Amino acid sequence: MALKTFIEAVREGLREEMVRDESVIVLGEDVGKKGGVFLATDGLWTEFGDDRVIDTPLSESQIVGTSIGAAIGGLRPVAEIQFADFIHPAFNQLVSEAARLRYRSNNGYSAPMVVRAPYGGGVHGALYHSQSVEAFYTHVPGLKVVVPSTPYDAKGLLRSSIRDDDPVLFFEHKKMYRSVRGDVPEGEYTVPLGKAQVTHPGTQVTVIAYGLMAHYALEAADRVAEENISVEVVDLRTLRPLDKETVLDSVRKTGKCLIVYEDNRFGGYGAEVAAIIAEEAFDYLDGPVTRIAGPDVPGVPYNHVLEEWFMVNPEKIADGIRKLAAY
Amino acid sequence: MATTKPALADLDLRLGLYRVMVACRRFETRAQELFFEGLVRGTTHLGIGQEAVAAGFAAAMRADDYTFATYRGHNHALARGTPMGPLYGELFGRANGLMGGKGGSMHITSAEHHMMGSYAIVGAHLPIALGAAWSAQYRKSGQVAVCFFGDGTTNIGAFHEALNLAAVWKAPVVFVCENNQYMEYTAIAAVTAVARPAADRASAYGLEPIVVDGNDVDAVHEVAVATLGRARGGDGPSLVEAITYRHGGHSRADPGTYRPADEVSSWLARDPITTYRARLEAVGVDAADLDRIEAEATAKVAAAEAAAREAPEPSPDVIETEVWADGSSRWRN
């Protein structure tokens, strides 16, 4: 197996799906000749040409709406939204149209498409290049939401997302693009949507995380292991549909659960996970379901001290684990 | 600007145009009555007075061309061949409805007839229609997407975004603005910087401004043939502004009293169906043939109404179906 960066895995997944299926089309702002601002699509235009790798105007609503129509017409568009923060102009297309087409047509047609977007803070992007947007979309039946944390999962989940018959939002933490490396096998493999993974087995506290936070959760687990606290880390990988079984099995075993997400705390994705645990595993709990999440401010601030204050980090998670373990 | 002189279409075509317009009119007139009977609930937006646009374009379309329409979409569904029974069924919310009762009047779709939806969010379907056209271009299928929308749509961003990219791509799409003079309850002229809300924007995207009398089905058909041919031939998109008039209000609850009486009466005098009947008779069509077309439409509407009345309500079980690709709403959840 080859060691690859996260973004190399994304690029490989895109390329191999385009080779496999000529209905797979890539479009977005600067994805062609430039290869994307993060270079996720670097080389694709050279290999596949103007018909399949398309530079669009700076209009996210148009990018997603056109992708929906192309999907109705039998293509498999993979749209890139340059930063997750820019996805909101396309909110209507995603929520009112893409998510609803199958239902409103009683399965007459649907929009099998992928919208990729880099999300997350910690890179000094400030108010409009740092946000987490997953909670807006996990709320919507008809959309699938995927947040990989490793290069292996990024490639395997991206392939599954492109082949999936529902619209999929695929969020990639931009801080991981070049800082996270991992083994990526050559050739064909997929990672199924809707399956979480226990990435660190343990017995006392379950930590549920996704994306960059899945890495920080592992670091935190290592820190508290030195204090004889045994942590089980669950990397959700797909947020919707949620793999409830893996989450509940872990919580029923440990009796304590900490949910970690970078997004604003109030109404964040972890709130739903907490509610499900409260509803379905209450009898097994030995402590309150708790959260470590971003503060409730309207954007990630610019100044590095302020940004560090915003960001969840391994030590904040470790503190949360310690409190829960001592409960 | 394109000329709007009536084409000397052959008789079958012209009788077909008349048949579709009459069917639409009878269907919607009865739908309104059924609304007041409580069979149709919620609201409904009628295209009475605008039938010539749907009929004229549909007659020029290939069976696999795409139609994208708005919440005022009954005429477009019918013109593409969607049967009246399932259409009434959907208006009634019955199990025999086109979408099993999930959609209702405002959200008619019939993929089988390439009627790819009546969109309720103004402007949302223009980029989607472009995408469908783009897929046809990529697949070299020869299909064209025809996207109908109201005058109010010309002031939303999606209209401009779709026109721009359609022109850049030379996509096989025809954008048809049904300018019925009012965006909901407000005169379009009161909120628009140009006199012709669609056509006057065409030049911004390198397109020819095309204005057609939307109450003259021959003229609409002629423009449809030209623009569909242009799209199919690889010469790119068109933007057509069809000038027409909504005989009633915005929705069933709206009497439309904000419109000057003389304006309404002058447009009623230009009813696309009665004027077309007069034109057909003037060129020698037997009135009995036209009477028969009308009687057939009336009979079809009655049969469709009866079928929908007899259809059961959908089972509550269907509410959680067709959310995800596996058919359910609980995909591994």
PDB file of N, CA, C and O in Angstrom, chain A residues 46-98:
ATOM      1  N   THR A  46      -6.606  17.842 -17.924  1.00  0.00           N
ATOM      2  CA  THR A  46      -5.632  17.394 -18.926  1.00  0.00           C
ATOM      3  C   THR A  46      -5.988  15.997 -19.428  1.00  0.00           C
ATOM      4  O   THR A  46      -5.906  15.703 -20.621  1.00  0.00           O
ATOM      5  N   GLU A  47      -6.420  15.160 -18.524  1.00  0.00           N
ATOM      6  CA  GLU A  47      -6.705  13.771 -18.900  1.00  0.00           C
ATOM      7  C   GLU A  47      -8.068  13.611 -19.570  1.00  0.00           C
ATOM      8  O   GLU A  47      -8.202  12.846 -20.523  1.00  0.00           O
ATOM      9  N   PHE A  48      -9.079  14.339 -19.074  1.00  0.00           N
ATOM     10  CA  PHE A  48     -10.447  14.074 -19.540  1.00  0.00           C
ATOM     11  C   PHE A  48     -11.029  15.177 -20.418  1.00  0.00           C
ATOM     12  O   PHE A  48     -12.070  14.970 -21.047  1.00  0.00           O
ATOM     13  N   GLY A  49     -10.407  16.335 -20.418  1.00  0.00           N
ATOM     14  CA  GLY A  49     -10.818  17.370 -21.369  1.00  0.00           C
ATOM     15  C   GLY A  49     -12.011  18.212 -20.943  1.00  0.00           C
ATOM     16  O   GLY A  49     -12.605  18.022 -19.881  1.00  0.00           O
ATOM     17  N   ASP A  50     -12.342  19.147 -21.839  1.00  0.00           N
ATOM     18  CA  ASP A  50     -13.381  20.155 -21.572  1.00  0.00           C
ATOM     19  C   ASP A  50     -14.758  19.563 -21.328  1.00  0.00           C
ATOM     20  O   ASP A  50     -15.569  20.143 -20.612  1.00  0.00           O
ATOM     21  N   ASP A  51     -15.061  18.444 -21.966  1.00  0.00           N
ATOM     22  CA  ASP A  51     -16.412  17.899 -21.846  1.00  0.00           C
ATOM     23  C   ASP A  51     -16.691  17.350 -20.463  1.00  0.00           C
ATOM     24  O   ASP A  51     -17.846  17.265 -20.044  1.00  0.00           O
ATOM     25  N   ARG A  52     -15.653  16.934 -19.757  1.00  0.00           N
ATOM     26  CA  ARG A  52     -15.882  16.224 -18.497  1.00  0.00           C
ATOM     27  C   ARG A  52     -15.336  16.944 -17.274  1.00  0.00           C
ATOM     28  O   ARG A  52     -15.604  16.521 -16.140  1.00  0.00           O
ATOM     29  N   VAL A  53     -14.548  17.968 -17.486  1.00  0.00           N
ATOM     30  CA  VAL A  53     -14.012  18.736 -16.348  1.00  0.00           C
ATOM     31  C   VAL A  53     -14.263  20.202 -16.671  1.00  0.00           C
ATOM     32  O   VAL A  53     -13.617  20.777 -17.539  1.00  0.00           O
ATOM     33  N   ILE A  54     -15.220  20.777 -15.976  1.00  0.00           N
ATOM     34  CA  ILE A  54     -15.819  22.016 -16.455  1.00  0.00           C
ATOM     35  C   ILE A  54     -15.663  23.148 -15.458  1.00  0.00           C
ATOM     36  O   ILE A  54     -16.090  23.053 -14.297  1.00  0.00           O
ATOM     37  N   ASP A  55     -15.028  24.206 -15.925  1.00  0.00           N
ATOM     38  CA  ASP A  55     -14.940  25.429 -15.127  1.00  0.00           C
ATOM     39  C   ASP A  55     -16.267  26.173 -15.229  1.00  0.00           C
ATOM     40  O   ASP A  55     -16.739  26.479 -16.322  1.00  0.00           O
ATOM     41  N   THR A  56     -16.859  26.465 -14.093  1.00  0.00           N
ATOM     42  CA  THR A  56     -18.161  27.138 -14.080  1.00  0.00           C
ATOM     43  C   THR A  56     -18.004  28.595 -13.661  1.00  0.00           C
ATOM     44  O   THR A  56     -16.968  28.981 -13.114  1.00  0.00           O
ATOM     45  N   PRO A  57     -19.041  29.385 -13.885  1.00  0.00           N
ATOM     46  CA  PRO A  57     -19.052  30.726 -13.285  1.00  0.00           C
ATOM     47  C   PRO A  57     -19.085  30.627 -11.758  1.00  0.00           C
ATOM     48  O   PRO A  57     -19.345  29.551 -11.200  1.00  0.00           O
ATOM     49  N   LEU A  58     -18.864  31.755 -11.110  1.00  0.00           N
ATOM     50  CA  LEU A  58     -18.902  31.784  -9.643  1.00  0.00           C
ATOM     51  C   LEU A  58     -20.354  31.877  -9.194  1.00  0.00           C
ATOM     52  O   LEU A  58     -20.814  32.930  -8.758  1.00  0.00           O
ATOM     53  N   SER A  59     -21.081  30.806  -9.343  1.00  0.00           N
ATOM     54  CA  SER A  59     -22.495  30.833  -8.960  1.00  0.00           C
ATOM     55  C   SER A  59     -22.874  29.441  -8.467  1.00  0.00           C
ATOM     56  O   SER A  59     -23.143  28.542  -9.241  1.00  0.00           O
ATOM     57  N   GLU A  60     -22.863  29.305  -7.151  1.00  0.00           N
ATOM     58  CA  GLU A  60     -23.047  27.989  -6.547  1.00  0.00           C
ATOM     59  C   GLU A  60     -24.433  27.430  -6.797  1.00  0.00           C
ATOM     60  O   GLU A  60     -24.610  26.223  -6.998  1.00  0.00           O
ATOM     61  N   SER A  61     -25.436  28.303  -6.793  1.00  0.00           N
ATOM     62  CA  SER A  61     -26.793  27.853  -7.081  1.00  0.00           C
ATOM     63  C   SER A  61     -26.853  27.221  -8.470  1.00  0.00           C
ATOM     64  O   SER A  61     -27.479  26.173  -8.686  1.00  0.00           O
ATOM     65  N   GLN A  62     -26.175  27.865  -9.392  1.00  0.00           N
ATOM     66  CA  GLN A  62     -26.105  27.359 -10.760  1.00  0.00           C
ATOM     67  C   GLN A  62     -25.355  26.029 -10.814  1.00  0.00           C
ATOM     68  O   GLN A  62     -25.777  25.091 -11.491  1.00  0.00           O
ATOM     69  N   ILE A  63     -24.241  25.938 -10.113  1.00  0.00           N
ATOM     70  CA  ILE A  63     -23.428  24.714 -10.135  1.00  0.00           C
ATOM     71  C   ILE A  63     -24.266  23.531  -9.655  1.00  0.00           C
ATOM     72  O   ILE A  63     -24.309  22.476 -10.292  1.00  0.00           O
ATOM     73  N   VAL A  64     -24.975  23.733  -8.550  1.00  0.00           N
ATOM     74  CA  VAL A  64     -25.756  22.617  -8.007  1.00  0.00           C
ATOM     75  C   VAL A  64     -27.007  22.371  -8.850  1.00  0.00           C
ATOM     76  O   VAL A  64     -27.346  21.226  -9.156  1.00  0.00           O
ATOM     77  N   GLY A  65     -27.685  23.438  -9.254  1.00  0.00           N
ATOM     78  CA  GLY A  65     -28.886  23.266 -10.069  1.00  0.00           C
ATOM     79  C   GLY A  65     -28.592  22.563 -11.383  1.00  0.00           C
ATOM     80  O   GLY A  65     -29.322  21.649 -11.805  1.00  0.00           O
ATOM     81  N   THR A  66     -27.520  22.955 -12.016  1.00  0.00           N
ATOM     82  CA  THR A  66     -27.140  22.324 -13.280  1.00  0.00           C
ATOM     83  C   THR A  66     -26.750  20.863 -13.050  1.00  0.00           C
ATOM     84  O   THR A  66     -27.046  19.997 -13.874  1.00  0.00           O
ATOM     85  N   SER A  67     -26.114  20.603 -11.931  1.00  0.00           N
ATOM     86  CA  SER A  67     -25.770  19.214 -11.605  1.00  0.00           C
ATOM     87  C   SER A  67     -27.034  18.377 -11.416  1.00  0.00           C
ATOM     88  O   SER A  67     -27.090  17.219 -11.856  1.00  0.00           O
ATOM     89  N   ILE A  68     -28.020  18.954 -10.782  1.00  0.00           N
ATOM     90  CA  ILE A  68     -29.288  18.226 -10.595  1.00  0.00           C
ATOM     91  C   ILE A  68     -29.880  17.865 -11.952  1.00  0.00           C
ATOM     92  O   ILE A  68     -30.270  16.717 -12.200  1.00  0.00           O
ATOM     93  N   GLY A  69     -29.936  18.837 -12.837  1.00  0.00           N
ATOM     94  CA  GLY A  69     -30.498  18.569 -14.159  1.00  0.00           C
ATOM     95  C   GLY A  69     -29.701  17.532 -14.921  1.00  0.00           C
ATOM     96  O   GLY A  69     -30.256  16.646 -15.579  1.00  0.00           O
ATOM     97  N   ALA A  70     -28.373  17.611 -14.803  1.00  0.00           N
ATOM     98  CA  ALA A  70     -27.526  16.626 -15.481  1.00  0.00           C
ATOM     99  C   ALA A  70     -27.752  15.237 -14.905  1.00  0.00           C
ATOM    100  O   ALA A  70     -27.771  14.243 -15.638  1.00  0.00           O
ATOM    101  N   ALA A  71     -27.958  15.181 -13.603  1.00  0.00           N
ATOM    102  CA  ALA A  71     -28.217  13.884 -12.964  1.00  0.00           C
ATOM    103  C   ALA A  71     -29.567  13.331 -13.421  1.00  0.00           C
ATOM    104  O   ALA A  71     -29.705  12.132 -13.682  1.00  0.00           O
ATOM    105  N   ILE A  72     -30.557  14.193 -13.533  1.00  0.00           N
ATOM    106  CA  ILE A  72     -31.857  13.766 -14.072  1.00  0.00           C
ATOM    107  C   ILE A  72     -31.655  13.182 -15.468  1.00  0.00           C
ATOM    108  O   ILE A  72     -32.285  12.192 -15.842  1.00  0.00           O
ATOM    109  N   GLY A  73     -30.745  13.796 -16.215  1.00  0.00           N
ATOM    110  CA  GLY A  73     -30.491  13.355 -17.586  1.00  0.00           C
ATOM    111  C   GLY A  73     -29.526  12.188 -17.698  1.00  0.00           C
ATOM    112  O   GLY A  73     -29.107  11.847 -18.797  1.00  0.00           O
ATOM    113  N   GLY A  74     -29.144  11.589 -16.573  1.00  0.00           N
ATOM    114  CA  GLY A  74     -28.366  10.355 -16.636  1.00  0.00           C
ATOM    115  C   GLY A  74     -26.877  10.484 -16.374  1.00  0.00           C
ATOM    116  O   GLY A  74     -26.170   9.483 -16.369  1.00  0.00           O
ATOM    117  N   LEU A  75     -26.387  11.701 -16.152  1.00  0.00           N
ATOM    118  CA  LEU A  75     -24.973  11.853 -15.819  1.00  0.00           C
ATOM    119  C   LEU A  75     -24.773  11.655 -14.315  1.00  0.00           C
ATOM    120  O   LEU A  75     -25.718  11.585 -13.549  1.00  0.00           O
ATOM    121  N   ARG A  76     -23.510  11.566 -13.923  1.00  0.00           N
ATOM    122  CA  ARG A  76     -23.147  11.456 -12.507  1.00  0.00           C
ATOM    123  C   ARG A  76     -22.248  12.631 -12.166  1.00  0.00           C
ATOM    124  O   ARG A  76     -21.011  12.494 -12.092  1.00  0.00           O
ATOM    125  N   PRO A  77     -22.820  13.812 -12.008  1.00  0.00           N
ATOM    126  CA  PRO A  77     -21.969  14.979 -11.757  1.00  0.00           C
ATOM    127  C   PRO A  77     -21.349  14.965 -10.360  1.00  0.00           C
ATOM    128  O   PRO A  77     -21.988  14.555  -9.393  1.00  0.00           O
ATOM    129  N   VAL A  78     -20.114  15.398 -10.318  1.00  0.00           N
ATOM    130  CA  VAL A  78     -19.435  15.625  -9.039  1.00  0.00           C
ATOM    131  C   VAL A  78     -19.082  17.102  -9.023  1.00  0.00           C
ATOM    132  O   VAL A  78     -18.169  17.549  -9.726  1.00  0.00           O
ATOM    133  N   ALA A  79     -19.848  17.857  -8.259  1.00  0.00           N
ATOM    134  CA  ALA A  79     -19.655  19.309  -8.218  1.00  0.00           C
ATOM    135  C   ALA A  79     -18.730  19.657  -7.058  1.00  0.00           C
ATOM    136  O   ALA A  79     -18.825  19.064  -5.987  1.00  0.00           O
ATOM    137  N   GLU A  80     -17.846  20.601  -7.292  1.00  0.00           N
ATOM    138  CA  GLU A  80     -17.037  21.108  -6.188  1.00  0.00           C
ATOM    139  C   GLU A  80     -17.545  22.493  -5.813  1.00  0.00           C
ATOM    140  O   GLU A  80     -17.668  23.370  -6.674  1.00  0.00           O
ATOM    141  N   ILE A  81     -17.846  22.663  -4.529  1.00  0.00           N
ATOM    142  CA  ILE A  81     -18.077  24.006  -3.992  1.00  0.00           C
ATOM    143  C   ILE A  81     -16.755  24.407  -3.351  1.00  0.00           C
ATOM    144  O   ILE A  81     -16.227  23.691  -2.497  1.00  0.00           O
ATOM    145  N   GLN A  82     -16.209  25.542  -3.789  1.00  0.00           N
ATOM    146  CA  GLN A  82     -14.810  25.857  -3.491  1.00  0.00           C
ATOM    147  C   GLN A  82     -14.501  25.860  -1.995  1.00  0.00           C
ATOM    148  O   GLN A  82     -13.467  25.377  -1.569  1.00  0.00           O
ATOM    149  N   PHE A  83     -15.405  26.427  -1.218  1.00  0.00           N
ATOM    150  CA  PHE A  83     -15.341  26.354   0.233  1.00  0.00           C
ATOM    151  C   PHE A  83     -16.752  26.051   0.721  1.00  0.00           C
ATOM    152  O   PHE A  83     -17.719  26.582   0.159  1.00  0.00           O
ATOM    153  N   ALA A  84     -16.860  25.235   1.761  1.00  0.00           N
ATOM    154  CA  ALA A  84     -18.199  24.893   2.269  1.00  0.00           C
ATOM    155  C   ALA A  84     -18.974  26.158   2.626  1.00  0.00           C
ATOM    156  O   ALA A  84     -20.200  26.200   2.501  1.00  0.00           O
ATOM    157  N   ASP A  85     -18.259  27.205   3.044  1.00  0.00           N
ATOM    158  CA  ASP A  85     -18.910  28.476   3.384  1.00  0.00           C
ATOM    159  C   ASP A  85     -19.698  29.043   2.198  1.00  0.00           C
ATOM    160  O   ASP A  85     -20.621  29.828   2.386  1.00  0.00           O
ATOM    161  N   PHE A  86     -19.297  28.676   0.987  1.00  0.00           N
ATOM    162  CA  PHE A  86     -19.936  29.248  -0.216  1.00  0.00           C
ATOM    163  C   PHE A  86     -21.148  28.438  -0.664  1.00  0.00           C
ATOM    164  O   PHE A  86     -21.748  28.722  -1.699  1.00  0.00           O
ATOM    165  N   ILE A  87     -21.497  27.411   0.073  1.00  0.00           N
ATOM    166  CA  ILE A  87     -22.556  26.504  -0.383  1.00  0.00           C
ATOM    167  C   ILE A  87     -23.954  27.100  -0.178  1.00  0.00           C
ATOM    168  O   ILE A  87     -24.914  26.676  -0.814  1.00  0.00           O
ATOM    169  N   HIS A  88     -24.044  28.108   0.682  1.00  0.00           N
ATOM    170  CA  HIS A  88     -25.384  28.593   1.028  1.00  0.00           C
ATOM    171  C   HIS A  88     -26.180  29.159  -0.140  1.00  0.00           C
ATOM    172  O   HIS A  88     -27.404  28.997  -0.173  1.00  0.00           O
ATOM    173  N   PRO A  89     -25.570  29.809  -1.129  1.00  0.00           N
ATOM    174  CA  PRO A  89     -26.386  30.206  -2.290  1.00  0.00           C
ATOM    175  C   PRO A  89     -27.054  29.012  -2.984  1.00  0.00           C
ATOM    176  O   PRO A  89     -28.027  29.186  -3.698  1.00  0.00           O
ATOM    177  N   ALA A  90     -26.509  27.810  -2.765  1.00  0.00           N
ATOM    178  CA  ALA A  90     -27.090  26.605  -3.377  1.00  0.00           C
ATOM    179  C   ALA A  90     -28.032  25.879  -2.427  1.00  0.00           C
ATOM    180  O   ALA A  90     -28.513  24.789  -2.748  1.00  0.00           O
ATOM    181  N   PHE A  91     -28.306  26.480  -1.294  1.00  0.00           N
ATOM    182  CA  PHE A  91     -29.126  25.798  -0.275  1.00  0.00           C
ATOM    183  C   PHE A  91     -30.472  25.376  -0.852  1.00  0.00           C
ATOM    184  O   PHE A  91     -30.935  24.252  -0.653  1.00  0.00           O
ATOM    185  N   ASN A  92     -31.099  26.294  -1.573  1.00  0.00           N
ATOM    186  CA  ASN A  92     -32.408  25.952  -2.128  1.00  0.00           C
ATOM    187  C   ASN A  92     -32.319  24.776  -3.086  1.00  0.00           C
ATOM    188  O   ASN A  92     -33.146  23.867  -3.055  1.00  0.00           O
ATOM    189  N   GLN A  93     -31.326  24.791  -3.951  1.00  0.00           N
ATOM    190  CA  GLN A  93     -31.202  23.690  -4.913  1.00  0.00           C
ATOM    191  C   GLN A  93     -30.994  22.362  -4.193  1.00  0.00           C
ATOM    192  O   GLN A  93     -31.528  21.331  -4.617  1.00  0.00           O
ATOM    193  N   LEU A  94     -30.224  22.372  -3.132  1.00  0.00           N
ATOM    194  CA  LEU A  94     -29.949  21.130  -2.408  1.00  0.00           C
ATOM    195  C   LEU A  94     -31.164  20.664  -1.615  1.00  0.00           C
ATOM    196  O   LEU A  94     -31.534  19.496  -1.662  1.00  0.00           O
ATOM    197  N   VAL A  95     -31.765  21.592  -0.896  1.00  0.00           N
ATOM    198  CA  VAL A  95     -32.807  21.215   0.057  1.00  0.00           C
ATOM    199  C   VAL A  95     -34.171  21.095  -0.629  1.00  0.00           C
ATOM    200  O   VAL A  95     -34.907  20.122  -0.417  1.00  0.00           O
ATOM    201  N   SER A  96     -34.505  22.083  -1.466  1.00  0.00           N
ATOM    202  CA  SER A  96     -35.837  22.075  -2.085  1.00  0.00           C
ATOM    203  C   SER A  96     -35.902  21.166  -3.301  1.00  0.00           C
ATOM    204  O   SER A  96     -36.971  20.656  -3.622  1.00  0.00           O
ATOM    205  N   GLU A  97     -34.786  20.998  -3.984  1.00  0.00           N
ATOM    206  CA  GLU A  97     -34.842  20.255  -5.247  1.00  0.00           C
ATOM    207  C   GLU A  97     -34.113  18.906  -5.139  1.00  0.00           C
ATOM    208  O   GLU A  97     -34.746  17.866  -5.222  1.00  0.00           O
ATOM    209  N   ALA A  98     -32.806  18.907  -4.959  1.00  0.00           N
ATOM    210  CA  ALA A  98     -32.063  17.629  -4.993  1.00  0.00           C
ATOM    211  C   ALA A  98     -32.635  16.622  -3.996  1.00  0.00           C
ATOM    212  O   ALA A  98     -32.865  15.461  -4.333  1.00  0.00           O
TER     213      ALA A  98
END
